[in-house]
Coordinates of C-alpha atoms in Angstrom, one line a residue:
M1 CA 43.3 117.2 63.7
T2 CA 43.5 113.4 64.2
L3 CA 46.9 113.8 65.7
I4 CA 45.5 116.4 68.1
K5 CA 42.7 114.1 69.1
Q6 CA 45.2 111.3 69.7
D7 CA 47.4 113.7 71.7
L8 CA 44.5 114.8 73.9
S9 CA 43.4 111.2 74.4
A10 CA 47.0 110.3 75.5
I11 CA 47.1 113.3 77.8
G12 CA 43.8 112.3 79.4
Q13 CA 45.1 108.8 79.9
V14 CA 48.4 110.1 81.5
I15 CA 46.4 112.5 83.7
D16 CA 44.1 109.6 84.8
D17 CA 47.1 107.3 85.5
K18 CA 49.0 110.0 87.4
L19 CA 46.1 111.1 89.5
S20 CA 45.1 107.4 90.2
G21 CA 48.7 106.7 91.2
M22 CA 48.9 109.8 93.4
C23 CA 45.5 108.9 95.1
T24 CA 46.6 105.3 95.7
D25 CA 50.0 106.4 97.2
L26 CA 48.2 109.0 99.4
S27 CA 45.6 106.4 100.5
D28 CA 48.4 104.0 101.4
Q29 CA 50.3 106.6 103.3
I30 CA 47.1 107.7 105.1
A31 CA 46.4 104.1 106.0
G32 CA 49.9 103.9 107.4
V33 CA 49.5 107.0 109.5
R34 CA 46.1 105.7 110.7
D35 CA 47.8 102.5 111.9
E36 CA 50.4 104.5 113.7
V37 CA 47.7 106.6 115.3
R38 CA 46.1 103.4 116.5
T39 CA 49.4 102.3 117.8
G40 CA 49.8 105.6 119.6
M41 CA 46.3 105.3 121.1
S42 CA 47.1 101.9 122.4
V43 CA 50.3 103.3 123.9
L44 CA 48.3 106.0 125.6
R45 CA 45.9 103.3 127.0
D46 CA 48.9 101.4 128.3
G47 CA 49.9 104.6 130.1
R48 CA 53.2 105.1 128.3
R49 CA 53.0 108.9 127.7
T50 CA 56.7 109.2 126.7
D51 CA 56.1 106.8 123.8
L52 CA 53.0 108.7 122.9
V53 CA 55.0 112.0 122.6
D54 CA 57.5 110.1 120.4
V55 CA 54.8 108.7 118.3
T56 CA 53.1 112.1 117.9
D57 CA 56.4 113.7 116.9
E58 CA 57.0 110.8 114.4
L59 CA 53.4 111.2 113.0
R60 CA 53.9 115.0 112.7
G61 CA 57.1 114.3 110.7
E62 CA 55.4 111.8 108.5
V63 CA 52.4 114.1 107.8
T64 CA 54.9 116.9 107.0
G65 CA 56.7 114.5 104.7
L66 CA 53.5 113.4 103.1
G67 CA 52.5 117.1 102.5
Q68 CA 55.9 117.8 100.9
K69 CA 55.7 114.7 98.7
L70 CA 52.2 115.6 97.6
H71 CA 53.4 119.1 96.9
T72 CA 56.3 117.8 94.8
D73 CA 54.1 115.3 93.0
I74 CA 51.5 118.0 92.1
T75 CA 54.3 120.4 91.0
D76 CA 55.9 117.7 88.8
F77 CA 52.5 116.8 87.4
G78 CA 51.8 120.5 86.7
D79 CA 55.1 120.8 84.9
A80 CA 54.5 117.7 82.8
L81 CA 51.0 119.0 82.0
R82 CA 52.4 122.4 80.9
R83 CA 54.9 120.6 78.6
V84 CA 52.1 118.5 77.1
V85 CA 50.0 121.6 76.5
A86 CA 52.9 123.4 74.9
V87 CA 53.4 120.4 72.5
I88 CA 49.7 120.4 71.7
R89 CA 49.8 124.2 71.1
D90 CA 52.8 123.8 68.8
D91 CA 51.0 121.0 66.9
L92 CA 47.9 123.1 66.6
H93 CA 50.0 126.0 65.3
D94 CA 51.7 123.8 62.8
E95 CA 48.4 122.3 61.7
L96 CA 46.8 125.7 61.3
A97 CA 49.8 127.0 59.3
L98 CA 49.6 124.0 57.0
L99 CA 45.9 124.5 56.6
E100 CA 46.4 128.2 55.8
S101 CA 49.1 127.3 53.3
R102 CA 46.8 124.8 51.6
M103 CA 43.9 127.3 51.5
R104 CA 46.1 130.0 50.0
S105 CA 47.3 127.6 47.3
K106 CA 43.8 126.6 46.5
F107 CA 42.6 130.2 46.5
D108 CA 45.5 131.2 44.2
L109 CA 44.7 128.3 41.9
L110 CA 41.0 129.3 41.8
R111 CA 42.0 132.9 41.1
S112 CA 44.2 131.8 38.2
E113 CA 41.4 129.6 36.8
V114 CA 38.9 132.5 37.0
R115 CA 41.5 134.8 35.3
D116 CA 41.9 132.2 32.5
V117 CA 38.1 131.8 32.1
R118 CA 37.7 135.6 31.9
S119 CA 40.4 136.0 29.4
G120 CA 39.0 133.1 27.4
L121 CA 35.5 134.6 27.4
G122 CA 37.0 137.9 26.3
V123 CA 38.7 136.3 23.3
D124 CA 35.5 134.4 22.5
I125 CA 33.4 137.6 22.7
R126 CA 35.9 139.5 20.4
I127 CA 35.8 136.7 17.9
A128 CA 32.0 136.7 17.9
Q129 CA 31.9 140.5 17.5
R130 CA 34.3 140.3 14.5
A131 CA 32.2 137.6 12.9
N132 CA 29.0 139.5 13.5
A133 CA 30.6 142.7 12.1
R134 CA 31.7 140.8 8.9
R135 CA 28.2 139.4 8.5
F136 CA 26.7 142.8 9.0
N137 CA 29.0 144.3 6.4
V138 CA 28.2 141.4 3.9
L139 CA 24.5 141.9 4.4
S140 CA 24.8 145.7 4.1
D141 CA 26.8 145.3 0.9
E142 CA 24.2 142.9 -0.5
L143 CA 21.4 145.2 0.3
T144 CA 23.2 148.1 -1.3
T145 CA 24.0 146.2 -4.5
H146 CA 20.5 144.9 -4.9
G147 CA 19.0 148.4 -4.7
V148 CA 18.1 148.8 -1.1
P149 CA 19.8 151.9 0.1
G150 CA 21.7 151.3 3.3

């Protein structure tokens, strides 16, 4: 279980790092696009419409590229997360199998000990019954020999 907690902690750290990196990259790219939009606006103010169309097309291409990159990053992240979950699931399965094996061993040992105690008690009871029967026979014989009919 300690390994699982460590794995989950490591996964959480990887997720935090990956999301933080993705957000930072996206923020930087958005800032770049924002700067280009400002440039485009200044071009518009200067009256150069042709440049504005070029800038708009360039921005459209960059936004499309950003979307594709974000999609790829999210897909890669999802794939990595699936692999980590599979490893954790396998670790849990192994841990549970080991626990089950230990429990079966302990149960078998306990069952064996109970069997030994029962058989030991049975032997002790039979010995006590024989001893009591001998005592009864001796007392019965003594009573019969001393004149008390049995």
